[in-house]
Tab-separated table of C-alpha atoms and ligand atoms in Angstrom:
chain	number	residue	atom	x	y	z
A	268	MET	CA	44.296	-51.629	-245.836
A	269	ALA	CA	43.384	-51.926	-242.157
A	270	ARG	CA	46.807	-53.327	-241.282
A	271	PRO	CA	49.446	-51.047	-239.743
A	272	GLY	CA	51.561	-49.639	-242.553
A	273	ALA	CA	48.839	-49.399	-245.197
A	274	GLU	CA	49.633	-46.484	-247.552
A	275	LEU	CA	52.986	-45.943	-245.854
A	276	ALA	CA	56.371	-46.607	-247.453
A	277	ARG	CA	56.636	-49.950	-245.632
A	278	ASP	CA	53.495	-51.229	-247.400
A	279	VAL	CA	55.430	-52.658	-250.334
A	280	VAL	CA	53.290	-54.567	-252.856
A	281	ALA	CA	54.682	-57.431	-254.963
A	282	CYS	CA	53.323	-60.010	-257.355
A	283	PRO	CA	54.032	-63.708	-256.520
A	284	GLY	CA	57.204	-63.616	-258.615
A	285	ALA	CA	59.516	-66.608	-258.778
A	286	ASP	CA	57.989	-68.078	-255.589
A	287	THR	CA	55.151	-69.527	-257.650
A	288	CYS	CA	54.904	-67.848	-261.065
A	289	ASN	CA	56.165	-69.955	-263.935
A	290	ILE	CA	57.249	-67.015	-266.077
A	291	ALA	CA	58.873	-64.908	-263.377
A	292	VAL	CA	62.428	-63.678	-263.831
A	293	THR	CA	63.060	-62.507	-260.264
A	294	GLN	CA	61.963	-63.001	-256.645
A	295	SER	CA	59.723	-59.959	-256.346
A	296	ARG	CA	58.467	-60.970	-252.886
A	297	GLY	CA	62.006	-61.284	-251.600
A	298	LEU	CA	62.817	-57.794	-252.846
A	299	ALA	CA	59.639	-56.438	-251.217
A	300	LYS	CA	60.724	-57.817	-247.845
A	301	ALA	CA	64.267	-56.481	-248.279
A	302	ILE	CA	62.936	-53.006	-249.115
A	303	GLY	CA	60.589	-53.059	-246.126
A	304	ASP	CA	63.428	-54.123	-243.834
A	305	ALA	CA	65.763	-51.429	-245.211
A	306	LEU	CA	63.138	-48.711	-244.715
A	307	GLU	CA	62.560	-49.878	-241.136
A	308	GLU	CA	66.295	-49.836	-240.404
A	309	GLU	CA	66.627	-46.309	-241.787
A	310	GLY	CA	63.602	-44.946	-239.919
A	311	LEU	CA	61.722	-44.307	-243.160
A	312	ALA	CA	59.000	-46.965	-242.965
A	313	GLU	CA	56.357	-44.477	-241.845
A	314	VAL	CA	56.872	-41.932	-244.608
A	315	GLY	CA	53.449	-41.405	-246.162
A	316	GLY	CA	52.443	-40.605	-249.719
A	317	VAL	CA	54.790	-43.016	-251.454
A	318	ARG	CA	53.660	-46.349	-252.922
A	319	ILE	CA	56.154	-49.060	-253.881
A	320	ASN	CA	55.158	-51.885	-256.254
A	321	ILE	CA	57.218	-54.737	-257.692
A	322	SER	CA	56.673	-57.199	-260.549
A	323	GLY	CA	58.930	-60.172	-261.176
A	324	CYS	CA	58.907	-59.642	-264.940
A	325	THR	CA	57.772	-57.096	-267.503
A	326	ASN	CA	54.141	-58.049	-267.037
A	327	SER	CA	52.429	-55.788	-264.569
A	328	CYS	CA	50.724	-58.072	-262.052
A	329	GLY	CA	52.547	-56.135	-259.335
A	330	GLN	CA	51.230	-52.818	-260.758
A	331	HIS	CA	54.753	-51.419	-260.981
A	332	HIS	CA	53.784	-49.213	-263.905
A	333	ALA	CA	51.279	-47.157	-261.883
A	334	SER	CA	53.277	-46.725	-258.690
A	335	ASP	CA	55.352	-43.884	-257.240
A	336	ILE	CA	58.329	-46.251	-257.111
A	337	GLY	CA	57.996	-49.285	-259.385
A	338	PHE	CA	60.296	-52.176	-260.250
A	339	PHE	CA	60.125	-54.982	-262.774
A	340	GLY	CA	62.567	-57.876	-262.809
A	341	ALA	CA	65.026	-58.501	-265.628
A	342	GLU	CA	68.042	-60.695	-266.141
A	343	ARG	CA	71.392	-58.892	-266.154
A	344	ARG	CA	74.786	-60.100	-267.361
A	345	ALA	CA	77.930	-59.089	-265.511
A	346	HIS	CA	81.443	-60.485	-265.443
A	347	GLY	CA	80.308	-63.406	-267.626
A	348	ARG	CA	77.464	-64.444	-265.307
A	349	SER	CA	73.698	-64.061	-265.085
A	350	ALA	CA	72.447	-61.930	-262.232
A	351	PRO	CA	69.051	-60.721	-260.981
A	352	GLY	CA	68.268	-57.114	-261.812
A	353	TYR	CA	65.461	-54.584	-261.868
A	354	GLN	CA	64.344	-51.600	-263.878
A	355	MET	CA	63.239	-48.793	-261.580
A	356	LEU	CA	60.364	-46.550	-262.661
A	357	LEU	CA	59.282	-43.382	-260.865
A	358	GLY	CA	56.126	-41.312	-260.797
A	359	GLY	CA	53.361	-43.608	-262.036
A	360	TYR	CA	49.820	-42.903	-260.876
A	361	VAL	CA	46.171	-43.480	-261.703
A	362	GLY	CA	44.701	-40.159	-262.805
A	363	GLN	CA	41.088	-39.082	-263.160
A	364	GLU	CA	40.848	-40.185	-266.778
A	365	GLN	CA	43.937	-42.266	-267.495
A	366	ILE	CA	46.884	-44.096	-266.010
A	367	HIS	CA	50.208	-42.296	-266.186
A	368	PHE	CA	52.970	-44.883	-266.445
A	369	GLY	CA	56.072	-44.395	-264.361
A	370	ASP	CA	59.142	-43.032	-266.140
A	371	LYS	CA	62.383	-45.006	-266.369
A	372	ALA	CA	64.923	-43.894	-263.764
A	373	THR	CA	67.707	-46.489	-263.797
A	374	ARG	CA	68.489	-50.182	-263.906
A	375	LEU	CA	69.868	-51.770	-260.750
A	376	PRO	CA	71.296	-55.040	-259.479
A	377	ALA	CA	68.533	-56.641	-257.389
A	378	LYS	CA	70.717	-56.481	-254.313
A	379	ASN	CA	71.122	-52.694	-254.626
A	380	ALA	CA	67.425	-51.935	-255.168
A	381	PRO	CA	66.687	-51.513	-251.418
A	382	LYS	CA	69.492	-48.916	-251.121
A	383	ALA	CA	68.052	-47.026	-254.082
A	384	VAL	CA	64.589	-46.957	-252.481
A	385	VAL	CA	66.025	-45.703	-249.190
A	386	ARG	CA	67.749	-42.829	-251.004
A	387	VAL	CA	64.643	-41.820	-252.966
A	388	VAL	CA	62.266	-42.052	-249.996
A	389	ARG	CA	64.682	-40.067	-247.811
A	390	GLN	CA	65.044	-37.379	-250.459
A	391	PHE	CA	61.265	-37.174	-250.892
A	392	ALA	CA	60.687	-36.978	-247.127
A	393	ASP	CA	63.341	-34.265	-246.715
A	394	GLU	CA	62.416	-32.103	-249.704
A	395	ARG	CA	58.673	-32.309	-250.239
A	396	ASN	CA	56.541	-29.284	-249.574
A	397	ALA	CA	53.447	-29.546	-247.371
A	398	GLY	CA	50.828	-31.601	-249.189
A	399	GLU	CA	53.051	-32.215	-252.192
A	400	SER	CA	52.565	-35.548	-253.991
A	401	PHE	CA	55.427	-37.834	-254.914
A	402	ARG	CA	54.873	-37.031	-258.588
A	403	GLY	CA	54.818	-33.297	-257.844
A	404	TRP	CA	58.066	-33.496	-255.890
A	405	MET	CA	59.655	-35.650	-258.579
A	406	GLU	CA	58.867	-33.182	-261.352
A	407	ARG	CA	60.077	-30.252	-259.236
A	408	VAL	CA	63.504	-31.862	-258.735
A	409	GLY	CA	64.031	-32.720	-262.406
A	410	GLY	CA	62.038	-35.892	-263.092
A	411	ALA	CA	62.867	-39.585	-263.132
A	412	GLN	CA	66.009	-39.238	-265.226
A	413	ALA	CA	67.532	-36.647	-262.889
A	414	ILE	CA	66.771	-38.782	-259.842
A	415	GLY	CA	68.053	-41.842	-261.689
A	416	GLN	CA	71.371	-40.098	-262.287
A	417	THR	CA	71.851	-39.796	-258.526
A	418	LEU	CA	71.491	-43.596	-258.278
A	419	LYS	CA	73.887	-44.561	-261.080
A	420	ASP	CA	76.643	-45.465	-258.639
A	421	LEU	CA	74.379	-48.319	-257.483
A	422	ASP	CA	74.115	-49.793	-260.994
A	423	VAL	CA	77.365	-51.680	-260.604
A	424	PHE	CA	77.986	-55.413	-260.249
A	425	PRO	CA	81.010	-56.351	-258.163
A	426	THR	CA	82.884	-59.436	-259.321
A	427	PHE	CA	81.604	-62.797	-258.135
A	428	ASP	CA	84.677	-63.226	-255.942
A	429	ASP	CA	84.090	-59.867	-254.242
A	430	ALA	CA	80.326	-60.205	-253.694
A	431	PRO	CA	78.786	-63.561	-254.691
A	432	GLU	CA	75.419	-62.512	-253.240
A	433	PHE	CA	74.898	-60.221	-256.252
A	434	TYR	CA	74.599	-63.363	-258.404
A	435	SER	CA	71.843	-65.023	-256.335
A	436	ASP	CA	68.309	-63.724	-255.967
A	437	PHE	CA	66.620	-62.942	-252.656
A	438	ASP	CA	65.771	-66.065	-250.633
A	439	GLU	CA	67.891	-68.249	-252.928
A	440	THR	CA	71.294	-69.758	-252.277
A	441	GLY	CA	72.223	-71.055	-255.727
A	442	PRO	CA	73.364	-69.068	-258.742
A	443	PHE	CA	70.716	-66.998	-260.516
A	444	VAL	CA	69.118	-68.719	-263.512
A	445	ALA	CA	66.384	-66.962	-265.487
A	446	GLU	CA	64.280	-70.065	-266.184
A	447	VAL	CA	61.113	-68.897	-267.859
A	448	GLY	CA	58.428	-71.533	-268.478
A	449	ASP	CA	55.017	-71.444	-270.098
A	450	SER	CA	52.580	-68.922	-268.690
A	451	GLU	CA	50.167	-70.203	-266.045
A	452	CYS	CA	48.681	-66.966	-264.809
A	453	ALA	CA	46.352	-64.409	-266.295
A	454	VAL	CA	48.848	-62.818	-268.692
B	640	LIG	S1	53.746	-62.845	-264.885
B	640	LIG	FE1	52.815	-61.533	-263.337
B	640	LIG	S2	52.903	-62.755	-261.411
B	640	LIG	FE2	54.374	-63.652	-262.870
B	640	LIG	S3	56.357	-62.653	-262.382
B	640	LIG	FE3	55.404	-61.535	-264.085
B	640	LIG	S4	54.323	-59.840	-263.102
B	640	LIG	FE4	54.733	-61.371	-261.496
């Protein structure tokens, strides 16, 4: 928390994901870096009041379920191939007495998830009222489904010939394969 960026948009949290986890579906750490880089490039890394958490599968080691912007990894099929994808959740938080899980916004190809985060963080930064929380802003503009609708154009897989990178995960060069082994971690 003492590092520069703590509690700012650039402070993206991810579980180990496919780097080391035997049951991971996606490279959650690679997505975290890509999101951080995209926010830096767009001048949004220092937006406060928005937490971003990523898990490489439906388990919640990355705490995606309780984050303002959460992702969990999932295999997608497009044009006859496997591809890395994510479900985006919005508006999760830890309340006084219970955890409120984030609401489903949209599914996304992994490679479009950073663009989706840039759009949401920019919209939040532009539209929030003084002191307004991410959850408060989100509900005022129509909730996760309404925001998700504005991102639907990103839930598209180009063909492999047009964009082969959509069929490889972050930090990998080969084709995406969702190889899930026996659990080794705490879940
Ligand atoms: S089991 Fe936990 S550490 Fe492994 S990919 Fe899933 S959420 Fe991440």
